PDB file of C-alpha atoms in Angstrom:
ATOM      1  CA  MET A   3     -21.453   3.089   4.100  1.00 41.00           C
ATOM      2  CA  LEU A   4     -21.770   6.853   4.580  1.00 43.00           C
ATOM      3  CA  ALA A   5     -23.873   8.684   2.225  1.00 46.00           C
ATOM      4  CA  THR A   6     -22.391  10.945  -0.393  1.00 50.00           C
ATOM      5  CA  ASP A   7     -23.458  14.514  -1.312  1.00 52.00           C
ATOM      6  CA  ASP A   8     -24.699  12.671  -4.363  1.00 52.00           C
ATOM      7  CA  GLU A   9     -26.840  10.070  -2.799  1.00 51.00           C
ATOM      8  CA  ARG A  10     -28.369  12.949  -0.733  1.00 45.00           C
ATOM      9  CA  THR A  11     -29.268  14.963  -3.942  1.00 48.00           C
ATOM     10  CA  GLY A  12     -30.381  11.797  -6.052  1.00 51.00           C
ATOM     11  CA  GLU A  13     -27.278  11.943  -8.390  1.00 53.00           C
ATOM     12  CA  THR A  14     -25.141   8.774  -9.045  1.00 52.00           C
ATOM     13  CA  ALA A  15     -21.485   8.433  -9.667  1.00 50.00           C
ATOM     14  CA  THR A  16     -22.094   7.676 -13.284  1.00 49.00           C
ATOM     15  CA  ASP A  17     -23.992  10.877 -13.925  1.00 50.00           C
ATOM     16  CA  HIS A  18     -20.398  12.463 -13.369  1.00 50.00           C
ATOM     17  CA  SER A  19     -18.229  10.868 -16.264  1.00 58.00           C
ATOM     18  CA  ASP A  20     -17.571  14.405 -17.683  1.00 71.00           C
ATOM     19  CA  ASP A  21     -17.385  16.279 -14.260  1.00 78.00           C
ATOM     20  CA  PRO A  22     -15.046  19.234 -14.508  1.00 79.00           C
ATOM     21  CA  HIS A  23     -13.675  18.427 -11.054  1.00 82.00           C
ATOM     22  CA  ASP A  24     -12.453  15.047 -11.770  1.00 88.00           C
ATOM     23  CA  ASP A  25      -9.286  16.407 -13.489  1.00 89.00           C
ATOM     24  CA  ALA A  26      -8.384  18.536 -10.495  1.00 89.00           C
ATOM     25  CA  LEU A  27      -9.371  15.596  -8.019  1.00 90.00           C
ATOM     26  CA  VAL A  28      -7.105  13.125 -10.055  1.00 91.00           C
ATOM     27  CA  ILE A  29      -4.236  15.628  -9.789  1.00 91.00           C
ATOM     28  CA  ALA A  30      -4.859  16.310  -5.920  1.00 91.00           C
ATOM     29  CA  ILE A  31      -4.809  12.551  -5.100  1.00 91.00           C
ATOM     30  CA  ASP A  32      -1.900  11.835  -7.239  1.00 92.00           C
ATOM     31  CA  ARG A  33       0.079  14.744  -5.663  1.00 93.00           C
ATOM     32  CA  THR A  34      -1.165  13.907  -2.192  1.00 93.00           C
ATOM     33  CA  VAL A  35      -0.026  10.192  -2.586  1.00 92.00           C
ATOM     34  CA  SER A  36       3.309  11.242  -3.742  1.00 92.00           C
ATOM     35  CA  ARG A  37       3.823  13.297  -0.818  1.00 95.00           C
ATOM     36  CA  ILE A  38       2.321  10.682   1.995  1.00 93.00           C
ATOM     37  CA  ASN A  39       4.746   8.553   0.334  1.00 91.00           C
ATOM     38  CA  ARG A  40       7.724  10.972   0.263  1.00 93.00           C
ATOM     39  CA  ALA A  41       6.775  11.392   3.872  1.00 94.00           C
ATOM     40  CA  ILE A  42       7.218   7.839   4.960  1.00 93.00           C
ATOM     41  CA  ARG A  43      10.373   7.384   2.769  1.00 92.00           C
ATOM     42  CA  THR A  44      11.884  10.293   4.794  1.00 93.00           C
ATOM     43  CA  ALA A  45      10.790   8.730   8.272  1.00 94.00           C
ATOM     44  CA  LEU A  46      12.087   5.438   7.227  1.00 94.00           C
ATOM     45  CA  GLU A  47      15.406   6.998   6.279  1.00 93.00           C
ATOM     46  CA  GLN A  48      15.964   8.852   9.338  1.00 94.00           C
ATOM     47  CA  SER A  49      14.670   5.789  11.376  1.00 93.00           C
ATOM     48  CA  GLU A  50      16.716   2.851   9.789  1.00 93.00           C
ATOM     49  CA  GLY A  51      19.171   4.805   8.023  1.00 90.00           C
ATOM     50  CA  VAL A  52      21.189   3.895   4.795  1.00 85.00           C
ATOM     51  CA  GLY A  53      20.676   0.193   5.036  1.00 87.00           C
ATOM     52  CA  ARG A  54      16.961   0.481   5.188  1.00 92.00           C
ATOM     53  CA  LEU A  55      14.364  -1.506   2.844  1.00 93.00           C
ATOM     54  CA  THR A  56      13.477   0.281  -0.010  1.00 91.00           C
ATOM     55  CA  MET A  57       9.716   1.036  -0.803  1.00 92.00           C
ATOM     56  CA  PRO A  58       9.179  -1.753  -3.149  1.00 93.00           C
ATOM     57  CA  GLN A  59      10.775  -4.357  -0.690  1.00 94.00           C
ATOM     58  CA  LEU A  60       8.623  -2.927   1.974  1.00 95.00           C
ATOM     59  CA  ARG A  61       5.421  -3.310  -0.281  1.00 94.00           C
ATOM     60  CA  CYS A  62       6.503  -6.850  -1.110  1.00 95.00           C
ATOM     61  CA  LEU A  63       6.650  -7.919   2.699  1.00 96.00           C
ATOM     62  CA  GLN A  64       3.428  -6.204   2.911  1.00 95.00           C
ATOM     63  CA  ALA A  65       1.818  -8.156   0.081  1.00 94.00           C
ATOM     64  CA  MET A  66       3.320 -11.486   1.517  1.00 94.00           C
ATOM     65  CA  ALA A  67       1.758 -10.898   4.877  1.00 95.00           C
ATOM     66  CA  ALA A  68      -1.606  -9.940   3.514  1.00 92.00           C
ATOM     67  CA  ASP A  69      -1.456 -13.345   1.782  1.00 86.00           C
ATOM     68  CA  GLY A  70      -0.537 -14.973   4.979  1.00 89.00           C
ATOM     69  CA  GLY A  71       3.129 -14.635   4.685  1.00 86.00           C
ATOM     70  CA  VAL A  72       3.169 -17.312   1.698  1.00 87.00           C
ATOM     71  CA  ALA A  73       3.769 -16.432  -1.627  1.00 89.00           C
ATOM     72  CA  LEU A  74       5.035 -17.411  -5.183  1.00 89.00           C
ATOM     73  CA  THR A  75       7.293 -15.026  -7.078  1.00 91.00           C
ATOM     74  CA  THR A  76       5.121 -14.923 -10.349  1.00 91.00           C
ATOM     75  CA  GLN A  77       2.364 -13.823  -8.094  1.00 91.00           C
ATOM     76  CA  LEU A  78       4.082 -11.230  -6.257  1.00 93.00           C
ATOM     77  CA  ALA A  79       5.375  -9.966  -9.679  1.00 94.00           C
ATOM     78  CA  ARG A  80       1.838  -9.808 -11.106  1.00 94.00           C
ATOM     79  CA  GLN A  81       0.274  -8.018  -8.037  1.00 93.00           C
ATOM     80  CA  LEU A  82       3.111  -5.339  -7.672  1.00 94.00           C
ATOM     81  CA  ASN A  83       3.309  -4.773 -11.121  1.00 94.00           C
ATOM     82  CA  VAL A  84       6.688  -5.610 -12.018  1.00 95.00           C
ATOM     83  CA  ALA A  85       8.593  -8.150 -14.259  1.00 95.00           C
ATOM     84  CA  VAL A  86       9.489 -11.672 -12.747  1.00 93.00           C
ATOM     85  CA  PRO A  87      13.193 -11.042 -12.883  1.00 95.00           C
ATOM     86  CA  THR A  88      12.685  -7.853 -11.104  1.00 95.00           C
ATOM     87  CA  MET A  89      10.823  -9.549  -8.299  1.00 94.00           C
ATOM     88  CA  THR A  90      13.104 -12.387  -8.175  1.00 94.00           C
ATOM     89  CA  SER A  91      16.167  -9.906  -7.540  1.00 95.00           C
ATOM     90  CA  MET A  92      14.126  -8.006  -4.869  1.00 95.00           C
ATOM     91  CA  ILE A  93      13.491 -11.616  -3.083  1.00 96.00           C
ATOM     92  CA  ASP A  94      16.875 -12.446  -3.474  1.00 95.00           C
ATOM     93  CA  GLY A  95      17.932  -9.201  -1.263  1.00 95.00           C
ATOM     94  CA  LEU A  96      14.973  -9.919   1.004  1.00 97.00           C
ATOM     95  CA  ALA A  97      16.155 -13.647   1.419  1.00 96.00           C
ATOM     96  CA  GLU A  98      19.846 -12.096   2.331  1.00 96.00           C
ATOM     97  CA  ARG A  99      18.776 -10.340   5.003  1.00 96.00           C
ATOM     98  CA  GLY A 100      16.990 -13.198   6.641  1.00 97.00           C
ATOM     99  CA  LEU A 101      13.214 -11.600   5.767  1.00 97.00           C
ATOM    100  CA  VAL A 102      11.950 -14.025   3.217  1.00 96.00           C
ATOM    101  CA  GLU A 103      12.709 -17.916   2.905  1.00 96.00           C
ATOM    102  CA  ARG A 104      12.431 -19.749  -0.160  1.00 93.00           C
ATOM    103  CA  GLN A 105      10.889 -23.428   0.440  1.00 90.00           C
ATOM    104  CA  GLN A 106      10.549 -26.407  -2.486  1.00 84.00           C
ATOM    105  CA  ASN A 107       6.950 -27.260  -3.026  1.00 76.00           C
ATOM    106  CA  ALA A 108       6.806 -30.970  -2.082  1.00 76.00           C
ATOM    107  CA  ALA A 109       3.858 -31.490  -4.596  1.00 77.00           C
ATOM    108  CA  ASP A 110       5.487 -29.611  -7.607  1.00 75.00           C
ATOM    109  CA  ARG A 111       9.218 -29.422  -7.103  1.00 73.00           C
ATOM    110  CA  ARG A 112       9.312 -26.766  -9.936  1.00 76.00           C
ATOM    111  CA  GLN A 113       7.469 -24.346  -7.836  1.00 79.00           C
ATOM    112  CA  VAL A 114       9.243 -22.737  -5.080  1.00 85.00           C
ATOM    113  CA  ARG A 115       7.160 -20.947  -2.326  1.00 89.00           C
ATOM    114  CA  LEU A 116       8.239 -17.643  -0.288  1.00 93.00           C
ATOM    115  CA  LEU A 117       7.719 -17.689   3.385  1.00 94.00           C
ATOM    116  CA  LEU A 118       8.072 -14.102   5.519  1.00 96.00           C
ATOM    117  CA  THR A 119      10.497 -15.531   8.176  1.00 96.00           C
ATOM    118  CA  ASP A 120       9.669 -14.013  11.893  1.00 96.00           C
ATOM    119  CA  ALA A 121      12.619 -11.749  11.159  1.00 97.00           C
ATOM    120  CA  GLY A 122      10.531 -10.570   8.104  1.00 96.00           C
ATOM    121  CA  HIS A 123       7.435  -9.927  10.145  1.00 96.00           C
ATOM    122  CA  GLU A 124       9.115  -8.189  12.978  1.00 97.00           C
ATOM    123  CA  THR A 125      10.873  -5.875  10.276  1.00 96.00           C
ATOM    124  CA  LEU A 126       7.440  -5.168   8.418  1.00 96.00           C
ATOM    125  CA  THR A 127       5.833  -4.430  12.004  1.00 97.00           C
ATOM    126  CA  ARG A 128       8.390  -2.058  12.808  1.00 96.00           C
ATOM    127  CA  TYR A 129       8.433  -0.069   9.487  1.00 96.00           C
ATOM    128  CA  GLU A 130       4.879  -0.062   9.581  1.00 96.00           C
ATOM    129  CA  HIS A 131       4.796   1.600  13.183  1.00 97.00           C
ATOM    130  CA  ILE A 132       7.405   4.130  11.555  1.00 96.00           C
ATOM    131  CA  ALA A 133       4.882   4.773   8.842  1.00 95.00           C
ATOM    132  CA  HIS A 134       1.902   5.003  11.195  1.00 96.00           C
ATOM    133  CA  ASP A 135       3.766   7.443  13.368  1.00 96.00           C
ATOM    134  CA  ARG A 136       4.399   9.596  10.654  1.00 95.00           C
ATOM    135  CA  ILE A 137       0.978  10.071   9.240  1.00 95.00           C
ATOM    136  CA  HIS A 138      -0.241  10.542  12.932  1.00 95.00           C
ATOM    137  CA  HIS A 139       2.190  13.279  13.119  1.00 95.00           C
ATOM    138  CA  VAL A 140       0.665  14.847   9.963  1.00 93.00           C
ATOM    139  CA  LEU A 141      -2.772  14.196  10.802  1.00 95.00           C
ATOM    140  CA  THR A 142      -2.376  16.189  14.197  1.00 96.00           C
ATOM    141  CA  HIS A 143      -2.372  19.449  11.824  1.00 96.00           C
ATOM    142  CA  LEU A 144      -6.030  18.493  11.165  1.00 96.00           C
ATOM    143  CA  ASN A 145      -9.184  19.298  13.508  1.00 97.00           C
ATOM    144  CA  THR A 146     -11.813  16.869  14.171  1.00 97.00           C
ATOM    145  CA  ARG A 147     -14.127  17.823  11.373  1.00 97.00           C
ATOM    146  CA  GLN A 148     -11.431  17.812   8.837  1.00 97.00           C
ATOM    147  CA  LYS A 149     -10.446  14.290  10.073  1.00 96.00           C
ATOM    148  CA  THR A 150     -14.048  13.195   9.900  1.00 96.00           C
ATOM    149  CA  ARG A 151     -14.390  14.362   6.286  1.00 96.00           C
ATOM    150  CA  LEU A 152     -11.242  12.767   5.191  1.00 95.00           C
ATOM    151  CA  ARG A 153     -12.110   9.479   6.978  1.00 95.00           C
ATOM    152  CA  ALA A 154     -15.575   9.439   4.957  1.00 96.00           C
ATOM    153  CA  ALA A 155     -13.735  10.367   1.726  1.00 94.00           C
ATOM    154  CA  PHE A 156     -11.060   7.465   1.937  1.00 93.00           C
ATOM    155  CA  ALA A 157     -13.848   5.046   2.639  1.00 95.00           C
ATOM    156  CA  ASP A 158     -15.856   6.485  -0.262  1.00 94.00           C
ATOM    157  CA  VAL A 159     -12.819   5.891  -2.491  1.00 93.00           C
ATOM    158  CA  ALA A 160     -12.026   2.404  -0.986  1.00 93.00           C
ATOM    159  CA  ALA A 161     -15.702   1.210  -1.865  1.00 94.00           C
ATOM    160  CA  ALA A 162     -15.070   2.723  -5.489  1.00 92.00           C
ATOM    161  CA  LEU A 163     -11.761   0.876  -5.774  1.00 91.00           C
ATOM    162  CA  ASP A 164     -13.576  -2.449  -4.461  1.00 91.00           C
ATOM    163  CA  ASP A 165     -16.461  -1.968  -7.030  1.00 92.00           C
ATOM    164  CA  ASP A 166     -14.062  -1.083  -9.867  1.00 89.00           C
ATOM    165  CA  ALA A 167     -12.097  -4.395  -8.880  1.00 86.00           C
ATOM    166  CA  LYS A 168     -15.340  -6.257  -9.116  1.00 89.00           C
ATOM    167  CA  GLY A 169     -16.029  -5.035 -12.396  1.00 83.00           C
ATOM    168  CA  GLY A 170     -18.882  -2.670 -11.300  1.00 60.00           C
ATOM    169  CA  ASP A 171     -19.546   0.557 -13.182  1.00 54.00           C
TER     170      ASP A 171
END
């Protein structure tokens, strides 16, 4: 992991609980993530047209793929922070498109497994290529030094998120 400025100066992240820069950083991250999502949405609209997947549907396919292409409705609802009826409706739309398939669990007939179909994998791959191409285009406006700093910052944020998810301080 890359050494941060704090590590080089001997400070720790907990030393900054009242850091006045935190509020500005939170706002900057929020606005940047929103703008990235908007850029991706626009690229998908331009490429796929009006019948495209919604961002929540895309996130659902991504979540399923991350879990090996198999999921349960309640598990996805919890993971994507939506109500189970909302997730059921989303799955209905994805199933109508042939991207997700429902399959009875032989061991527990009350449980329905959701499977990402071949068409679902292909669609997800296509959408991710569109999104990545758009981000690549945006990154062309940065020089090598800026890209290096950004990569290090994202690595630090990812590590902090992982630590937070584990219950770390």
